[in-house]
PDB file of C-alpha atoms in Angstrom:
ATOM      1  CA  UNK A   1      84.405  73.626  78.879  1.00 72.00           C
ATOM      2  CA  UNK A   2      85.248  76.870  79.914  1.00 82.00           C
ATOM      3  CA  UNK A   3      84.527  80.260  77.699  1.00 84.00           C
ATOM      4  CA  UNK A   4      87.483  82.720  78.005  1.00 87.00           C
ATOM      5  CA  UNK A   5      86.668  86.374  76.927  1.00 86.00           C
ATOM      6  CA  UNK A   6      88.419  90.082  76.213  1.00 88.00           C
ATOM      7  CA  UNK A   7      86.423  92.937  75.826  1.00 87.00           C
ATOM      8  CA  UNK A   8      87.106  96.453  75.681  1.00 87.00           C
ATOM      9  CA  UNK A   9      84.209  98.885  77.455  1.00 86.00           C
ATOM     10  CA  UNK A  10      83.482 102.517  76.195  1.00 86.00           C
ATOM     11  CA  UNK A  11      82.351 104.328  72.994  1.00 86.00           C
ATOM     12  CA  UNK A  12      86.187 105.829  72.084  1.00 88.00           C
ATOM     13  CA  UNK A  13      88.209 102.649  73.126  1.00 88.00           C
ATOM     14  CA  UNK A  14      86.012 100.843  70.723  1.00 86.00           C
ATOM     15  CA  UNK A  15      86.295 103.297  67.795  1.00 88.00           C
ATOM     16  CA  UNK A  16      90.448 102.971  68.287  1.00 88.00           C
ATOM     17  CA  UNK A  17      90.102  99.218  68.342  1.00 85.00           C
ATOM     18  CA  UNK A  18      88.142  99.727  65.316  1.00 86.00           C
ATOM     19  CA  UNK A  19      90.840 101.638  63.301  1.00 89.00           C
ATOM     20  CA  UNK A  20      93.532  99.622  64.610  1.00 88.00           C
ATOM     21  CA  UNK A  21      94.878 102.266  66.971  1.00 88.00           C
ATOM     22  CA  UNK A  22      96.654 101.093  70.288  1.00 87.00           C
ATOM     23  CA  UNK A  23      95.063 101.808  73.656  1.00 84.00           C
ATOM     24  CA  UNK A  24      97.300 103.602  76.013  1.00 86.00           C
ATOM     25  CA  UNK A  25      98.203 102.057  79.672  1.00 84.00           C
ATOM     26  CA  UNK A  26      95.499 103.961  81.234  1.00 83.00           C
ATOM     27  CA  UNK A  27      92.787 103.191  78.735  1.00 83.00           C
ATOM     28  CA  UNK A  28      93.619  99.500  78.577  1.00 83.00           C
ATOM     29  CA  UNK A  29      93.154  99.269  82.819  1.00 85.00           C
ATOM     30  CA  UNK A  30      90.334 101.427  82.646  1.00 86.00           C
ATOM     31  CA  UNK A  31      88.395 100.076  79.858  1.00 85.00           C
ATOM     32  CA  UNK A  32      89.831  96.658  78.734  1.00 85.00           C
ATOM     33  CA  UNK A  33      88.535  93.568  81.098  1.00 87.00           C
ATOM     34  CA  UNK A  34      89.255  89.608  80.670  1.00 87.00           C
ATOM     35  CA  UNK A  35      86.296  87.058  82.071  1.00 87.00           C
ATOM     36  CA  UNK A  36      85.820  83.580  82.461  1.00 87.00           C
ATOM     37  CA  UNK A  37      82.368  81.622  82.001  1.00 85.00           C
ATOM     38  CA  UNK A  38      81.979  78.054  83.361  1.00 85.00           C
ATOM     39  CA  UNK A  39      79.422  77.454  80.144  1.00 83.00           C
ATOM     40  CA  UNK A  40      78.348  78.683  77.383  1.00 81.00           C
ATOM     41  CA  UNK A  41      74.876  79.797  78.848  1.00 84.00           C
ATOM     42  CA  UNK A  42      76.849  82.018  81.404  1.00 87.00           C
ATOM     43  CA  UNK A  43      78.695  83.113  78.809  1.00 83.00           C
ATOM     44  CA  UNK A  44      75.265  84.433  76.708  1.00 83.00           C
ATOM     45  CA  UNK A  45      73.651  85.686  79.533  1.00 85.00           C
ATOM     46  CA  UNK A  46      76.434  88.215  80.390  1.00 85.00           C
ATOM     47  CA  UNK A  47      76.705  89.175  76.768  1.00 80.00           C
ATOM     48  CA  UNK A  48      73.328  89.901  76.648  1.00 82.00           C
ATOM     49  CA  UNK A  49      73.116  91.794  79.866  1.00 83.00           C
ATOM     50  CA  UNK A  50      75.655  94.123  79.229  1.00 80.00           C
ATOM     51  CA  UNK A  51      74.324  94.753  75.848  1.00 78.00           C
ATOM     52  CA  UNK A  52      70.788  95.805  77.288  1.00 78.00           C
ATOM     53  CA  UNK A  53      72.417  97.712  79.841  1.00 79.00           C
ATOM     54  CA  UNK A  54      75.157  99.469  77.990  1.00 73.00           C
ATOM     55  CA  UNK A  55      73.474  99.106  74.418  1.00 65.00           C
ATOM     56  CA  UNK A  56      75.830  97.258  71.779  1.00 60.00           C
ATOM     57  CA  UNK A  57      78.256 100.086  70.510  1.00 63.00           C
ATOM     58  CA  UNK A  58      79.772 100.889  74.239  1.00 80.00           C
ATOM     59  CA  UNK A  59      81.590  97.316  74.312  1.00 78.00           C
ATOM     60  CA  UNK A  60      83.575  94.643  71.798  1.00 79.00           C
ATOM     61  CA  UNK A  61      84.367  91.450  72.281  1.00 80.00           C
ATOM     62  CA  UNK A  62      88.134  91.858  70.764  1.00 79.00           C
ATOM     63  CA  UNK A  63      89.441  87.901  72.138  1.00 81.00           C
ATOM     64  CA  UNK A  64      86.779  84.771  72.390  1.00 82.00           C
ATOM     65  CA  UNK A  65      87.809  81.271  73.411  1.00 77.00           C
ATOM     66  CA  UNK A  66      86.710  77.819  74.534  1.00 78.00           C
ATOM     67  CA  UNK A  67      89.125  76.157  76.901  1.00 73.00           C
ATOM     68  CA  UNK A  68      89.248  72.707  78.136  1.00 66.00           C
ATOM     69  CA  UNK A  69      89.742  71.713  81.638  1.00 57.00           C
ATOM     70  CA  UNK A  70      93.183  69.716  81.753  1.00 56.00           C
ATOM     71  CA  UNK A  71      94.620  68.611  84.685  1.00 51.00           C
ATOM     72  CA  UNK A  72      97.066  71.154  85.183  1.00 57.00           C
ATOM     73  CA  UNK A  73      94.125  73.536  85.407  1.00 54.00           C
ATOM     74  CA  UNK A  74      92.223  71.598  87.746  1.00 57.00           C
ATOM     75  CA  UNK A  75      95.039  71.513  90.146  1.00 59.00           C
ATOM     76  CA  UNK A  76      95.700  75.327  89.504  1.00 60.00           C
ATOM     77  CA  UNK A  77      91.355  75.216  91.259  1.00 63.00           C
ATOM     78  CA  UNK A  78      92.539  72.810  94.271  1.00 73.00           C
ATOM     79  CA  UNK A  79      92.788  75.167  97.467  1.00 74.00           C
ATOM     80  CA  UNK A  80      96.477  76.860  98.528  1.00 79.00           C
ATOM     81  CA  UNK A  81      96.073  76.340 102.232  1.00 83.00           C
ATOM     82  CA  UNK A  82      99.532  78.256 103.061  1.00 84.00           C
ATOM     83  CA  UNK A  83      98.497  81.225 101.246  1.00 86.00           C
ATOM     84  CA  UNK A  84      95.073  81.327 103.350  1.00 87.00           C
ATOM     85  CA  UNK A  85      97.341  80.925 106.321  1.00 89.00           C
ATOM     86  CA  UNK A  86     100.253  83.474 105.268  1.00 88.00           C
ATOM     87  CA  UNK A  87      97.085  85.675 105.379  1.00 89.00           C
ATOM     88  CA  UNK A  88      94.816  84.741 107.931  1.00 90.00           C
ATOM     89  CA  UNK A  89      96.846  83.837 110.155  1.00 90.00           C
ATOM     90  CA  UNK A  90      97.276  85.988 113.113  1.00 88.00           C
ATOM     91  CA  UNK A  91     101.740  87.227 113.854  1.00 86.00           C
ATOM     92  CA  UNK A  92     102.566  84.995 111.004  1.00 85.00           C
ATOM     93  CA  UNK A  93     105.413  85.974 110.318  1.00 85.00           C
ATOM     94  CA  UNK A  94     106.702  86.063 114.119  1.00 88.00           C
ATOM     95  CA  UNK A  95     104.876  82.469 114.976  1.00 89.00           C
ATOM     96  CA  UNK A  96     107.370  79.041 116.333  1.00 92.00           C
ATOM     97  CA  UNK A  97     104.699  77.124 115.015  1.00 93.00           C
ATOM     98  CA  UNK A  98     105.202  78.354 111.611  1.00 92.00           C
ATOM     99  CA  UNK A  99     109.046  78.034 111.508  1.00 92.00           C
ATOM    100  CA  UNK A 100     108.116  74.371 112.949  1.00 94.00           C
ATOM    101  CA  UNK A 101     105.796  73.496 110.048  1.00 93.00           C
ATOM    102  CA  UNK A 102     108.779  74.937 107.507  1.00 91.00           C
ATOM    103  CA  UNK A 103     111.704  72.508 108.878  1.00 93.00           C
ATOM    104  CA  UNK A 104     109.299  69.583 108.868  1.00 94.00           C
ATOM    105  CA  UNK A 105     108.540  70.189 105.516  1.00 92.00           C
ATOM    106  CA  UNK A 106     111.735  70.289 104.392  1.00 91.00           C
ATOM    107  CA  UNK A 107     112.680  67.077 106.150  1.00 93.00           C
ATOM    108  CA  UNK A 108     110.044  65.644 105.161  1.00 91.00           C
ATOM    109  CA  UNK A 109     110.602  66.286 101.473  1.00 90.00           C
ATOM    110  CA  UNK A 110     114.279  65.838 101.821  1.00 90.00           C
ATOM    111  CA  UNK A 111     115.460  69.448 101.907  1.00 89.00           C
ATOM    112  CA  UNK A 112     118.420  70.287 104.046  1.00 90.00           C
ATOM    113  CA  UNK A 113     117.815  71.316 107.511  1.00 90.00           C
ATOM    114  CA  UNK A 114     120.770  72.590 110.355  1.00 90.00           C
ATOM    115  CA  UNK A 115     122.369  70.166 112.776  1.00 93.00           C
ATOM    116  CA  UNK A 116     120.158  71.780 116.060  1.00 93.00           C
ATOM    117  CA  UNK A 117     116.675  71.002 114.230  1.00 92.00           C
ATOM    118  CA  UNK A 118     117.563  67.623 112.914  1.00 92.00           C
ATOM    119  CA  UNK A 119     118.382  66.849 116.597  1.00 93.00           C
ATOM    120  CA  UNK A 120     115.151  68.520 118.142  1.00 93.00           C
ATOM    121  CA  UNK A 121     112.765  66.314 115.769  1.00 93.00           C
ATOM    122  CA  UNK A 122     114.858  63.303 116.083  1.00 91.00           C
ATOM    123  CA  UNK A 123     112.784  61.016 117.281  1.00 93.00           C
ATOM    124  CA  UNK A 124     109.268  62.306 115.795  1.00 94.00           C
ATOM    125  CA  UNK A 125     107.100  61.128 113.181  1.00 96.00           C
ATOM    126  CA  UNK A 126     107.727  64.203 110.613  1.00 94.00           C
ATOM    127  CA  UNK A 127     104.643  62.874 108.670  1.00 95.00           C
ATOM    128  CA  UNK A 128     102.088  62.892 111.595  1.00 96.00           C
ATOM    129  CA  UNK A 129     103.917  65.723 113.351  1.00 96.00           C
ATOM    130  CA  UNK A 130     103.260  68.238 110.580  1.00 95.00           C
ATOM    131  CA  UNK A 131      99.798  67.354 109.907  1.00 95.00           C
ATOM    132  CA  UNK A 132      98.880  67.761 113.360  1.00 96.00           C
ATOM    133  CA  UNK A 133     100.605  71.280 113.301  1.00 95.00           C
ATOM    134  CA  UNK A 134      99.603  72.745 109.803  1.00 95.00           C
ATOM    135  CA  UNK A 135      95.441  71.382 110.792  1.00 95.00           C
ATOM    136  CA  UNK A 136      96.110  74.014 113.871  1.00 95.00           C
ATOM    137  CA  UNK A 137      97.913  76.925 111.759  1.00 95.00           C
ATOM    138  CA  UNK A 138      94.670  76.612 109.333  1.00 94.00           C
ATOM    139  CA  UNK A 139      92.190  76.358 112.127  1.00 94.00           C
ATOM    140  CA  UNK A 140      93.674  79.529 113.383  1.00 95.00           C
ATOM    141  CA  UNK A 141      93.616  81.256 110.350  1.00 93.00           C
ATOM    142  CA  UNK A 142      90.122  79.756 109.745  1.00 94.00           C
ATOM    143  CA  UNK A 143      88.576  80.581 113.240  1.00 94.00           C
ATOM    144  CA  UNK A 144      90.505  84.484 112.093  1.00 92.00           C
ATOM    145  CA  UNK A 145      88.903  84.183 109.014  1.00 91.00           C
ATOM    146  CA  UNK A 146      85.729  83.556 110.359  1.00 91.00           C
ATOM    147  CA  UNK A 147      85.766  86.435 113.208  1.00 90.00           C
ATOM    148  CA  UNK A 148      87.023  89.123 110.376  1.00 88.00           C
ATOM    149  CA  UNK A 149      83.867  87.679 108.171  1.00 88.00           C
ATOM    150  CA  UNK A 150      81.145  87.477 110.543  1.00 88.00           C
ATOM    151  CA  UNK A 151      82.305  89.525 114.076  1.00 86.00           C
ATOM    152  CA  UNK A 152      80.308  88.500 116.898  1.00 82.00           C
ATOM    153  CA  UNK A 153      77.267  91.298 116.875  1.00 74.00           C
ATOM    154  CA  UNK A 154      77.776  92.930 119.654  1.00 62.00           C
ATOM    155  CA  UNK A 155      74.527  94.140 120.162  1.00 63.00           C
ATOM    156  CA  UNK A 156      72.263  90.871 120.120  1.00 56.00           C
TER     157      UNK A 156
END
């Protein structure tokens, strides 16, 4: 079960919730936050943190709920591997590689491709073709990744 939660921060913005007057667009980016707990005993533990650190009058709780896990949201959780590429990915935008993974995509999923790349990838397995060359776009984004996270220390 996951605990979904709304809660406005500062003494004023909790007075106007209060009396029922409307934040305006800067108050609500400033001072009105959403969460999401993976249990109930995260859930508590931030509550009472904040309240010993900002003391109970400085925050509300305006929304509260318990969600369940459906599939739909589990699959929203499964990992976008063309988004860490589009990122990580070093000339993305400029890359043959890319452009190759896109038309064998779309013939693999039926999508229309022109006459010149149906006749270039005549004779290939699309399937095994595109695996092999989306693993190499992510391992370039990952090895990318990986260099912009940890760069090799220079000085050891």
């Amino acid at each position: 079960m996951k605990y979904l939660a709304e809660i406005i921060f500062g003494k004023d913005p909790v007075k106007k919730f209060h009396n029922n007057e409307p934040l305006n667009d800067f108050e609500k980016i400033i001072n009105l936050k959403k969460y999401n707990f993976e249990s109930r005993a995260e859930r508590n533990a931030f509550y009472k943190g904040i309240g010993e650190a900002m003391g109970w009058l400085e925050f509300e709780v305006i929304k509260e709920f318990e969600e369940k896990i459906t599939q739909e949201k589990e699959d929203d959780d499964k990992f976008d591997y063309w988004s860490f590429i589009e990122k990580y990915y070093p000339n993305y935008y400029h890359c043959d590689t890319v452009l190759l993974s896109d038309i064998l995509t779309r013939k693999l999923v039926g999508e229309e491709i022109c006459e010149s790349d149906k006749e270039y990838i005549k004779d290939w397995n699309i399937r095994n073709r595109l695996f092999e060359v989306d693993k190499e776009l992510l391992c370039k984004a990952f090895e990318n990744y990986f260099n912009i996270m940890y760069p090799e220390n220079l000085n050891s």
